[in-house]
Amino acid sequence: MPTHLLNSPVSTAFSAGNGGGFPGSGGGGGGDGDSGGGGEEGERDRNREEAMLVLAEAGRSLESFPADLAVAVKAGRVPGSIVRRFFDLEESVVFRWLLKFGGFKERLLADDLFLTKLVMECVVVIFTKAAAELERRKENFSKEMDFVVANVVTGIVTGFVLVWFPAPTVSLKPPPAVSAGAIAKFFYGCPENAFQ
């Protein structure tokens, strides 16, 4: 076996249809893994090409994108499906407004049902918390309305946070500068949420 294949990042799952044989014993194959700087660089190139194709199909340019999304597209960190989802979300006035906020943009691009989940959680919290307060306070409900409102608002904030933090995200933050400190580089490498 040639020694250059021992360090190849390409797994046998991407090998040619020759039963996982060695180079030269089957057809085509998926490349040797050295072209384009390795697997990650190749993926970035594919993402960039796919995103640019979606942009061309839509007749849009990168200048019409928010700066962070444009940089991510140029760097190849965002596939064409995310660009397509951005165009779909932009069609709605509500989503277009929410896309102006970084946290919402990252979550809506990763999960187009994020806002639905967030609203459902908050509505359920409002009704269940209000019903619990009514059951507990009974005739004092209207007299203690300030406590009721405070408890319901606390429940809404808690529900919001419980949906917000574990939601999937599309990371649009740029990589840290070469001169960035160790702490900045450490936090850049941390996952965006608990499930990444």
Tab-separated table of C-alpha atoms in Angstrom:
chain	number	residue	atom	x	y	z
A	1	MET	CA	0.000	0.000	0.000
A	2	PRO	CA	1.441	3.417	-0.926
A	3	THR	CA	2.437	5.486	2.106
A	4	HIS	CA	0.619	8.614	0.899
A	5	LEU	CA	-2.696	6.791	1.472
A	6	LEU	CA	-1.997	6.145	5.138
A	7	ASN	CA	-2.484	9.823	6.028
A	8	SER	CA	-5.319	10.473	3.587
A	9	PRO	CA	-8.344	12.187	5.206
A	10	VAL	CA	-10.723	10.491	2.749
A	11	SER	CA	-12.501	7.559	4.342
A	12	THR	CA	-13.368	4.327	2.565
A	13	ALA	CA	-17.010	5.405	2.544
A	14	PHE	CA	-16.068	7.764	-0.285
A	15	SER	CA	-13.984	5.257	-2.242
A	16	ALA	CA	-14.791	4.042	-5.723
A	17	GLY	CA	-17.239	1.267	-6.330
A	18	ASN	CA	-14.539	-1.391	-6.250
A	19	GLY	CA	-15.358	-2.932	-2.908
A	20	GLY	CA	-13.048	-0.615	-0.985
A	21	GLY	CA	-10.006	-1.676	-2.984
A	22	PHE	CA	-6.824	0.251	-3.498
A	23	PRO	CA	-6.221	2.960	-6.098
A	24	GLY	CA	-5.834	1.584	-9.574
A	25	SER	CA	-8.076	-1.413	-8.934
A	26	GLY	CA	-11.369	0.356	-9.550
A	27	GLY	CA	-12.985	3.280	-11.294
A	28	GLY	CA	-12.948	7.039	-10.689
A	29	GLY	CA	-12.942	7.345	-6.940
A	30	GLY	CA	-13.446	10.472	-4.907
A	31	GLY	CA	-9.982	11.954	-5.218
A	32	ASP	CA	-6.929	11.467	-3.110
A	33	GLY	CA	-7.872	13.991	-0.449
A	34	ASP	CA	-4.837	16.139	-1.154
A	35	SER	CA	-6.408	18.398	-3.756
A	36	GLY	CA	-7.744	21.692	-2.484
A	37	GLY	CA	-5.986	21.503	0.866
A	38	GLY	CA	-7.849	18.561	2.353
A	39	GLY	CA	-11.403	17.656	3.255
A	40	GLU	CA	-12.379	20.836	5.055
A	41	GLU	CA	-11.034	23.101	2.323
A	42	GLY	CA	-12.806	21.029	-0.328
A	43	GLU	CA	-16.059	21.330	1.586
A	44	ARG	CA	-15.615	25.084	1.841
A	45	ASP	CA	-15.016	25.293	-1.906
A	46	ARG	CA	-18.189	23.280	-2.580
A	47	ASN	CA	-20.172	25.467	-0.171
A	48	ARG	CA	-18.858	28.636	-1.814
A	49	GLU	CA	-19.657	27.383	-5.331
A	50	GLU	CA	-23.122	26.206	-4.315
A	51	ALA	CA	-23.912	29.503	-2.555
A	52	MET	CA	-22.677	31.542	-5.525
A	53	LEU	CA	-24.841	29.426	-7.839
A	54	VAL	CA	-27.910	30.126	-5.673
A	55	LEU	CA	-27.022	33.835	-5.699
A	56	ALA	CA	-26.726	33.812	-9.489
A	57	GLU	CA	-30.060	31.988	-9.857
A	58	ALA	CA	-31.726	34.624	-7.678
A	59	GLY	CA	-30.005	37.490	-9.503
A	60	ARG	CA	-28.517	38.804	-6.270
A	61	SER	CA	-25.031	39.823	-5.243
A	62	LEU	CA	-23.152	39.437	-1.976
A	63	GLU	CA	-23.435	43.197	-1.441
A	64	SER	CA	-27.190	42.760	-0.872
A	65	PHE	CA	-26.476	40.449	2.074
A	66	PRO	CA	-25.812	41.406	5.694
A	67	ALA	CA	-22.053	41.766	6.211
A	68	ASP	CA	-21.666	38.719	8.475
A	69	LEU	CA	-23.538	36.430	6.082
A	70	ALA	CA	-21.592	37.750	3.076
A	71	VAL	CA	-18.276	37.034	4.830
A	72	ALA	CA	-19.464	33.522	5.739
A	73	VAL	CA	-20.480	32.867	2.109
A	74	LYS	CA	-17.120	34.134	0.811
A	75	ALA	CA	-15.302	31.917	3.320
A	76	GLY	CA	-17.370	28.892	2.278
A	77	ARG	CA	-18.812	28.360	5.749
A	78	VAL	CA	-22.419	28.585	4.501
A	79	PRO	CA	-23.893	26.145	1.940
A	80	GLY	CA	-26.359	27.096	-0.776
A	81	SER	CA	-29.304	25.728	1.215
A	82	ILE	CA	-28.735	28.388	3.891
A	83	VAL	CA	-28.586	31.130	1.244
A	84	ARG	CA	-31.834	29.800	-0.241
A	85	ARG	CA	-33.437	29.783	3.230
A	86	PHE	CA	-32.290	33.387	3.742
A	87	PHE	CA	-34.091	34.392	0.527
A	88	ASP	CA	-37.235	32.566	1.662
A	89	LEU	CA	-37.167	34.249	5.076
A	90	GLU	CA	-36.621	37.672	3.514
A	91	GLU	CA	-39.989	37.438	1.769
A	92	SER	CA	-41.829	37.856	5.091
A	93	VAL	CA	-41.905	41.285	6.717
A	94	VAL	CA	-41.642	39.791	10.215
A	95	PHE	CA	-38.737	37.507	9.345
A	96	ARG	CA	-36.973	40.283	7.420
A	97	TRP	CA	-37.107	42.427	10.568
A	98	LEU	CA	-35.900	39.562	12.793
A	99	LEU	CA	-33.002	38.824	10.413
A	100	LYS	CA	-31.535	42.199	11.404
A	101	PHE	CA	-30.696	40.733	14.820
A	102	GLY	CA	-27.697	38.395	14.870
A	103	GLY	CA	-29.072	35.818	17.293
A	104	PHE	CA	-32.377	35.496	15.475
A	105	LYS	CA	-30.615	35.363	12.111
A	106	GLU	CA	-28.359	32.502	13.217
A	107	ARG	CA	-31.289	30.521	14.626
A	108	LEU	CA	-33.776	31.182	11.816
A	109	LEU	CA	-31.232	30.170	9.182
A	110	ALA	CA	-30.605	26.900	11.023
A	111	ASP	CA	-34.278	26.169	11.771
A	112	ASP	CA	-37.051	27.935	9.897
A	113	LEU	CA	-39.543	26.770	12.558
A	114	PHE	CA	-37.596	28.406	15.392
A	115	LEU	CA	-39.997	31.339	15.713
A	116	THR	CA	-42.988	28.974	15.767
A	117	LYS	CA	-41.401	26.958	18.564
A	118	LEU	CA	-40.597	30.130	20.485
A	119	VAL	CA	-44.127	31.525	20.174
A	120	MET	CA	-45.698	28.181	21.108
A	121	GLU	CA	-43.533	27.940	24.223
A	122	CYS	CA	-44.404	31.479	25.314
A	123	VAL	CA	-48.148	31.017	24.694
A	124	VAL	CA	-48.197	27.740	26.638
A	125	VAL	CA	-46.302	29.396	29.498
A	126	ILE	CA	-48.721	32.345	29.587
A	127	PHE	CA	-51.817	30.157	29.821
A	128	THR	CA	-50.436	27.545	32.192
A	129	LYS	CA	-48.823	30.090	34.495
A	130	ALA	CA	-51.952	32.276	34.537
A	131	ALA	CA	-54.123	29.217	35.271
A	132	ALA	CA	-51.789	28.159	38.084
A	133	GLU	CA	-51.854	31.670	39.553
A	134	LEU	CA	-55.656	31.758	39.363
A	135	GLU	CA	-55.895	28.364	41.061
A	136	ARG	CA	-53.483	29.360	43.810
A	137	ARG	CA	-54.764	32.882	44.524
A	138	LYS	CA	-58.504	32.333	43.839
A	139	GLU	CA	-60.381	35.409	45.139
A	140	ASN	CA	-57.132	37.350	45.699
A	141	PHE	CA	-56.210	37.050	42.008
A	142	SER	CA	-57.206	40.609	41.086
A	143	LYS	CA	-55.855	42.052	44.350
A	144	GLU	CA	-52.453	40.453	43.772
A	145	MET	CA	-52.280	41.211	40.048
A	146	ASP	CA	-48.764	42.645	40.398
A	147	PHE	CA	-47.494	39.272	41.685
A	148	VAL	CA	-49.440	37.435	38.995
A	149	VAL	CA	-47.947	39.578	36.222
A	150	ALA	CA	-44.446	39.245	37.687
A	151	ASN	CA	-44.758	35.453	37.845
A	152	VAL	CA	-46.155	35.212	34.305
A	153	VAL	CA	-43.392	37.465	32.922
A	154	THR	CA	-40.792	35.375	34.748
A	155	GLY	CA	-42.302	32.256	33.179
A	156	ILE	CA	-42.204	33.838	29.708
A	157	VAL	CA	-38.548	34.801	30.094
A	158	THR	CA	-37.701	31.313	31.345
A	159	GLY	CA	-39.567	29.679	28.456
A	160	PHE	CA	-37.850	31.993	25.973
A	161	VAL	CA	-34.427	31.100	27.358
A	162	LEU	CA	-35.227	27.374	27.371
A	163	VAL	CA	-36.017	27.530	23.641
A	164	TRP	CA	-33.303	30.061	22.714
A	165	PHE	CA	-30.174	28.444	24.146
A	166	PRO	CA	-30.509	24.860	22.853
A	167	ALA	CA	-31.752	25.970	19.397
A	168	PRO	CA	-29.496	25.032	16.475
A	169	THR	CA	-27.555	27.902	14.940
A	170	VAL	CA	-25.639	28.742	11.794
A	171	SER	CA	-22.381	30.235	12.999
A	172	LEU	CA	-21.745	33.504	11.176
A	173	LYS	CA	-19.046	34.827	13.460
A	174	PRO	CA	-15.718	35.350	11.702
A	175	PRO	CA	-12.667	33.411	12.847
A	176	PRO	CA	-10.528	35.233	15.407
A	177	ALA	CA	-7.623	37.318	14.182
A	178	VAL	CA	-4.159	35.815	14.284
A	179	SER	CA	-3.272	38.320	17.001
A	180	ALA	CA	-6.301	37.355	19.136
A	181	GLY	CA	-5.604	36.165	22.635
A	182	ALA	CA	-5.888	32.616	23.894
A	183	ILE	CA	-9.225	33.292	25.601
A	184	ALA	CA	-10.799	34.666	22.401
A	185	LYS	CA	-9.552	31.653	20.449
A	186	PHE	CA	-10.859	29.300	23.143
A	187	PHE	CA	-14.359	30.811	23.066
A	188	TYR	CA	-14.390	30.791	19.259
A	189	GLY	CA	-13.846	27.037	19.384
A	190	CYS	CA	-16.705	26.464	21.834
A	191	PRO	CA	-20.027	25.189	20.457
A	192	GLU	CA	-22.823	27.696	19.890
A	193	ASN	CA	-25.235	25.636	21.983
A	194	ALA	CA	-25.372	22.534	24.145
A	195	PHE	CA	-26.241	20.177	21.286
A	196	GLN	CA	-23.457	21.032	18.821
